[in-house]
């Protein structure tokens, strides 16, 4: 059988028949960190793969699953429920396994619960309502496309926003995936290119400013999300940060005791002044692995490759550390994050509450909210645009990764 592996892309040929568990063992892969797909379907550890099968093994950075072949899940009251059809995914954290149909229901329910009862907000306040216009920031990855899919299915008014970051073929492929998703669902997608709108890309901006690529990229994206939402009259910006993302961010913030970041790490950040929209993260209860599985089950095409510039990003080490803990204590990641949100978010409310930070005004350059005279985005952009001509006169432009 041909087995396609990702990150890096490679193909291994193995003689069948072999069970999924045997294939993973031969390839020295931990079952907890991958999804195995054969003939377009997810397959679990006991499934037998034949010589003629085309198999894909997708990495997902997450805590994992044991073999649980039947659809049985534990409801919030602690009772076992399920249809007992063959399961395609299992999550020890939920002590559950699901068939495709009930897995989609599980993901939708988790998102619905988050929307209806966001933590650290007044009782009865929802993340957003059916009357709100949502702008879903889509990267072309599994999380944001799955989220957009669920929000459309639940009947929300949800348009998409893709930011072209100019990261070579990776950005081009991501844009195509978002455009194809939007076309297939008949949904509206805004596309903003950093190069065309602001005169730099993530790689050239990082090179010109001397800042890290992730730093330049993050500030540019956050700014563009808000700006497009304000310009087009959206009520809410929705991002696809999942449980793994948020737990890793929390661990990083706790390790360095970054109180201002801890104060703002919440699934709902209300708008606190003019030209600002609310920001929400409805996927914080769902793992990376669950989101990847949702896309496979729903047939959503997404960009599996990682951003080629992510090397050295400490977020990955934090995720790997939490994964190691989760592997022996399923549910620990969720406990860490949800515990923080439940117990401590209220404590930080006074600092991060709904009142505008003292001295919040409008940026002299762009009019967007800032506590200074010129906002952080405009300062960064000025620095980049001042250095770019010098750079291109001096030496070739930033090497774009060839992908
Ligand atoms: P990341 O910062 O790459 O982990 O992405 C977190 C979230 O930001 C994603 O789930 C998306 O909602 C959003 N996002 C990331 N990259 C883009 C992009 N190029 N365009 C639009 N939204 C993005
Ligand atoms: Zn500005």
XYZ file of C-alpha atoms and ligand atoms in Angstrom:
427
model
C 0.000 0.000 0.000
C 1.089 3.580 -0.618
C 1.161 5.663 2.547
C 1.399 9.405 2.134
C 2.861 11.264 5.101
C 2.816 15.016 5.612
C 5.094 17.657 7.102
C 7.389 16.866 5.402
C 5.573 15.336 2.396
C 6.780 11.807 1.618
C 5.442 8.452 0.467
C 6.203 5.058 2.056
C 5.247 1.750 0.472
C 4.244 -1.091 2.826
C 3.013 -4.602 2.071
C -0.515 -5.335 3.281
C -2.664 -6.466 4.853
C -1.817 -4.509 8.003
C -4.001 -2.928 10.650
C -3.822 0.845 11.099
C -2.087 0.239 14.450
C 0.565 -1.918 12.731
C 1.162 0.671 10.021
C 1.680 3.374 12.628
C 4.033 1.159 14.590
C 6.151 0.417 11.500
C 6.359 4.107 10.734
C 7.165 4.853 14.355
C 4.202 7.209 14.726
C 2.189 7.694 17.876
C -1.517 7.035 17.189
C -2.382 10.025 19.376
C -0.766 12.533 17.052
C -2.230 11.563 13.672
C -5.405 10.902 11.735
C -5.400 8.000 9.287
C -7.473 8.371 6.135
C -8.133 5.639 3.573
C -10.470 6.053 0.590
C -11.528 9.472 1.892
C -12.698 8.012 5.234
C -11.189 8.201 8.698
C -10.123 4.783 9.944
C -9.386 3.652 13.513
C -6.629 1.478 14.988
C -8.212 -1.935 14.328
C -9.124 -1.298 10.665
C -7.277 -3.531 8.157
C -5.529 -1.865 5.239
C -4.966 -3.882 2.082
C -2.135 -3.816 -0.445
C -4.150 -1.786 -2.957
C -5.181 0.916 -0.449
C -4.071 4.526 -0.757
C -3.511 5.773 2.769
C -2.859 9.263 4.069
C -1.512 9.991 7.533
C -2.143 13.537 8.671
C -0.374 15.000 11.640
C -2.552 16.669 14.237
C -0.958 18.061 17.315
C -3.154 16.896 20.100
C -3.799 14.476 22.877
C -5.068 11.228 21.642
C -7.242 8.269 21.555
C -7.305 4.586 22.277
C -9.216 2.112 20.167
C -12.941 2.529 20.744
C -14.669 1.094 17.776
C -18.341 1.895 18.436
C -20.220 5.176 18.529
C -20.806 5.729 22.254
C -20.511 9.020 24.065
C -21.101 10.297 27.550
C -23.752 12.999 27.800
C -23.453 15.928 30.243
C -25.490 13.969 32.807
C -22.865 11.174 32.758
C -25.058 8.676 30.844
C -23.654 6.669 27.945
C -25.468 7.287 24.677
C -24.758 6.413 21.065
C -25.895 4.537 18.002
C -23.192 1.824 18.220
C -22.292 2.251 14.545
C -18.539 1.951 13.809
C -16.725 4.965 15.265
C -14.313 7.020 13.159
C -12.836 9.099 15.964
C -12.393 8.686 19.687
C -11.479 11.174 22.408
C -10.403 9.828 25.805
C -10.918 13.355 27.150
C -14.660 12.947 26.538
C -14.578 9.177 27.216
C -16.368 8.980 23.864
C -16.180 7.730 20.291
C -18.413 8.769 17.443
C -19.683 7.706 14.044
C -19.379 10.492 11.418
C -22.939 11.746 11.893
C -22.776 11.946 15.693
C -19.292 13.418 15.582
C -20.572 16.348 13.501
C -23.350 16.750 16.064
C -20.775 16.726 18.907
C -18.696 19.481 17.267
C -21.794 21.583 16.602
C -22.992 21.129 20.175
C -19.673 22.206 21.648
C -19.709 25.335 19.495
C -23.342 26.065 20.292
C -22.625 25.720 24.001
C -19.732 28.167 23.706
C -21.817 30.688 21.783
C -24.732 30.487 24.226
C -22.711 30.405 27.461
C -19.341 32.081 26.998
C -17.271 32.131 30.176
C -16.326 35.332 31.975
C -19.340 37.208 30.604
C -22.550 38.246 32.359
C -25.137 35.437 32.586
C -27.464 35.219 29.568
C -25.062 37.173 27.361
C -24.248 35.292 24.166
C -21.122 35.516 22.079
C -23.308 36.769 19.249
C -26.863 36.408 18.032
C -28.585 35.563 14.768
C -29.050 39.287 14.093
C -25.295 39.987 14.210
C -23.155 40.149 11.097
C -20.126 37.904 11.639
C -16.762 38.182 9.914
C -14.950 34.833 10.148
C -11.174 35.157 9.713
C -10.222 32.156 7.577
C -6.623 31.084 7.036
C -7.302 28.069 4.799
C -6.444 25.784 7.737
C -8.772 23.228 9.317
C -9.947 25.256 12.310
C -11.259 28.391 10.667
C -12.836 26.615 7.677
C -14.554 24.092 9.969
C -15.790 26.961 12.122
C -17.163 28.862 9.134
C -18.874 25.642 7.987
C -20.553 25.128 11.374
C -21.649 28.773 11.679
C -23.228 28.671 8.208
C -24.959 25.390 9.064
C -26.301 26.843 12.308
C -27.811 29.679 10.264
C -25.618 32.623 11.285
C -24.868 35.503 8.898
C -21.202 34.673 8.486
C -18.910 36.094 5.795
C -15.218 35.206 5.495
C -12.011 37.239 5.465
C -8.729 35.931 4.090
C -5.561 37.982 4.552
C -2.901 37.373 1.900
C 0.354 37.436 3.847
C 2.648 36.976 0.834
C 4.286 33.786 2.138
C 5.057 32.277 -1.287
C 3.122 29.236 -2.496
C 1.748 28.586 0.997
C -0.286 31.822 0.892
C -1.421 31.204 -2.678
C -2.663 27.714 -1.862
C -4.399 28.949 1.289
C -6.256 31.629 -0.664
C -7.442 29.138 -3.300
C -8.759 26.791 -0.598
C -10.711 29.652 1.045
C -12.098 30.835 -2.300
C -13.191 27.330 -3.241
C -14.879 26.812 0.127
C -16.733 30.145 -0.208
C -17.831 29.343 -3.771
C -19.043 25.863 -2.790
C -21.098 27.272 0.099
C -22.290 30.374 -1.782
C -20.728 32.510 0.976
C -19.046 35.895 0.688
C -15.269 36.052 1.137
C -13.260 39.273 1.502
C -9.635 38.992 0.416
C -7.099 41.566 1.590
C -3.515 41.364 0.372
C -0.952 42.858 2.755
C 1.281 43.710 -0.235
C -1.428 45.495 -2.226
C -3.106 47.260 0.680
C -0.184 48.043 2.965
C 2.922 47.735 0.761
C 4.711 44.843 2.475
C 4.423 41.092 3.032
C 5.131 39.075 6.178
C 8.664 38.098 5.035
C 9.660 41.523 3.668
C 8.071 43.293 6.651
C 9.999 41.121 9.109
C 13.249 41.645 7.254
C 12.754 45.404 7.003
C 11.681 45.936 10.601
C 14.005 43.406 12.202
C 11.048 41.941 14.062
C 10.103 38.246 14.091
C 7.911 37.048 11.224
C 5.253 35.862 13.699
C 5.303 39.282 15.404
C 4.828 41.225 12.152
C 2.223 38.741 10.924
C 0.200 38.743 14.165
C 0.002 42.516 14.446
C -0.877 42.890 10.752
C -3.619 40.252 10.942
C -5.212 41.591 14.128
C -5.269 45.084 12.631
C -6.710 43.945 9.290
C -9.423 41.812 10.965
C -10.687 44.829 12.900
C -10.268 47.299 10.025
C -12.212 45.198 7.499
C -14.941 44.552 10.073
C -15.263 48.270 10.870
C -15.171 49.334 7.195
C -17.857 46.825 6.210
C -20.105 47.201 9.237
C -19.621 43.754 10.816
C -20.534 43.308 14.483
C -18.090 40.557 15.414
C -14.729 39.147 14.289
C -14.610 35.372 14.721
C -11.320 33.438 14.769
C -10.566 29.711 14.771
C -8.304 29.502 17.840
C -8.848 26.027 19.288
C -8.278 24.357 22.652
C -4.658 23.488 21.833
C -3.888 27.058 20.702
C -5.462 28.633 23.766
C -3.955 26.181 26.280
C -0.475 26.743 24.781
C -0.937 30.529 24.871
C -2.093 30.291 28.476
C 0.922 28.199 29.459
C 3.245 30.737 27.793
C 1.528 33.644 29.538
C 1.620 31.900 32.910
C 5.271 30.897 32.601
C 6.233 34.501 31.940
C 3.496 35.899 34.224
C 2.307 38.303 31.568
C -0.633 39.785 33.451
C -1.861 42.097 30.692
C -2.029 39.151 28.265
C -3.674 36.923 30.878
C -6.261 39.631 31.427
C -7.134 39.649 27.740
C -7.066 35.904 27.152
C -10.780 35.291 26.981
C -13.084 33.799 24.332
C -15.016 37.083 24.160
C -13.308 40.471 23.998
C -15.965 43.159 23.901
C -15.490 46.299 21.827
C -14.446 49.052 24.185
C -14.682 52.110 21.959
C -15.266 53.533 18.510
C -13.903 51.667 15.472
C -13.588 48.427 17.373
C -15.597 45.246 17.028
C -16.079 42.371 19.430
C -13.668 39.442 19.003
C -14.693 35.886 19.756
C -13.166 32.393 19.727
C -15.978 29.822 19.541
C -13.603 26.829 19.106
C -11.802 27.075 22.425
C -13.523 23.895 23.711
C -12.469 21.757 20.726
C -9.061 20.225 20.075
C -6.934 20.458 16.972
C -7.535 16.775 16.371
C -11.305 17.161 16.596
C -11.221 20.007 14.078
C -9.074 18.039 11.613
C -11.448 15.083 11.949
C -14.461 17.354 11.407
C -12.967 18.557 8.106
C -12.291 15.009 6.930
C -15.768 13.810 7.893
C -17.397 16.808 6.194
C -15.152 16.610 3.109
C -13.724 20.098 3.667
C -10.495 20.602 1.763
C -7.948 22.514 3.860
C -4.266 23.342 3.737
C -2.516 20.636 5.739
C 0.983 22.085 5.472
C 2.309 24.323 8.226
C 3.325 27.926 7.645
C 6.952 27.645 6.420
C 7.988 30.628 8.550
C 6.830 29.140 11.844
C 10.283 27.687 12.706
C 11.435 28.725 16.120
C 7.951 29.767 17.205
C 7.812 28.830 20.880
C 4.101 28.068 20.562
C 5.055 24.691 19.118
C 7.195 23.754 22.092
C 4.427 24.727 24.479
C 1.965 22.605 22.508
C 4.352 19.650 22.526
C 4.769 19.996 26.297
C 1.020 19.993 26.866
C 0.641 17.038 24.477
C 3.117 15.048 26.531
C 1.042 15.723 29.662
C -2.246 15.041 27.883
C -0.997 11.667 26.615
C -0.846 10.329 30.160
C -3.682 12.436 31.630
C -6.444 12.857 29.063
C -8.394 16.037 29.732
C -5.579 17.890 31.417
C -5.321 20.513 28.679
C -9.018 21.312 28.895
C -8.865 21.370 32.692
C -5.992 23.856 32.561
C -7.721 26.227 30.146
C -11.323 25.931 31.354
C -10.207 26.192 34.976
C -8.435 29.436 34.188
C -11.461 30.831 32.373
C -13.941 29.780 35.060
C -12.013 30.661 38.169
C -9.708 33.427 37.204
C -11.278 35.355 34.370
C -13.594 37.154 36.783
C -10.617 38.101 38.907
C -9.076 39.913 35.971
C -12.367 41.471 34.931
C -11.617 44.791 36.553
C -8.435 45.147 34.541
C -9.815 43.900 31.251
C -13.480 44.811 31.670
C -15.763 46.509 29.233
C -14.593 50.035 29.990
C -12.242 51.566 27.475
C -8.639 51.588 28.688
C -7.714 55.009 29.999
C -6.640 57.299 27.189
C -8.067 55.271 24.303
C -8.217 57.565 21.284
C -7.906 57.512 17.517
C -4.635 56.895 15.632
C -3.417 60.120 13.963
C -2.543 58.182 10.823
C -5.408 55.732 10.318
C -8.105 56.660 12.854
C -8.216 53.195 14.430
C -8.249 52.907 18.240
C -4.976 53.347 20.132
C -3.773 54.475 23.524
C -0.874 56.347 21.900
C -0.840 59.002 19.192
C -0.062 56.587 16.384
C -1.246 52.968 16.645
C 1.184 50.034 16.880
C 0.271 48.874 13.392
C 0.970 52.250 11.763
C 4.246 52.575 13.678
C 5.333 49.145 12.496
C 4.247 49.911 8.930
C 6.102 53.258 8.868
C 9.243 51.497 10.045
C 8.879 48.805 7.382
C 8.146 51.196 4.524
C 11.093 53.401 5.519
C 13.493 50.440 5.475
C 12.153 48.563 2.424
C 13.739 50.758 -0.306
C 17.103 50.587 1.487
C 16.843 46.811 1.684
C 15.998 46.318 -1.975
C 18.819 48.673 -3.057
C 21.252 46.855 -0.798
C 20.567 43.206 -1.481
C 17.901 40.930 -2.886
C 14.542 40.995 -1.129
C 13.747 38.583 1.690
C 14.030 35.045 0.461
C 10.543 33.784 -0.015
C 10.326 30.152 0.910
C 9.999 28.095 -2.232
C 7.150 25.709 -1.516
P -2.906 31.372 13.836
O -2.554 32.692 14.387
O -2.256 31.065 12.519
O -2.873 30.233 14.818
O -4.441 31.488 13.452
C -5.423 31.747 14.407
C -6.684 32.193 13.714
O -6.442 33.430 13.024
C -7.160 31.249 12.622
O -7.968 30.215 13.144
C -7.957 32.173 11.745
O -9.224 32.443 12.304
C -7.137 33.459 11.806
N -6.168 33.567 10.695
C -4.887 33.127 10.655
N -4.297 33.415 9.471
C -5.217 34.077 8.731
C -5.231 34.665 7.421
N -4.159 34.617 6.627
N -6.357 35.273 7.002
C -7.439 35.322 7.799
N -7.496 34.788 9.038
C -6.418 34.177 9.505
Zn -2.989 53.527 12.871
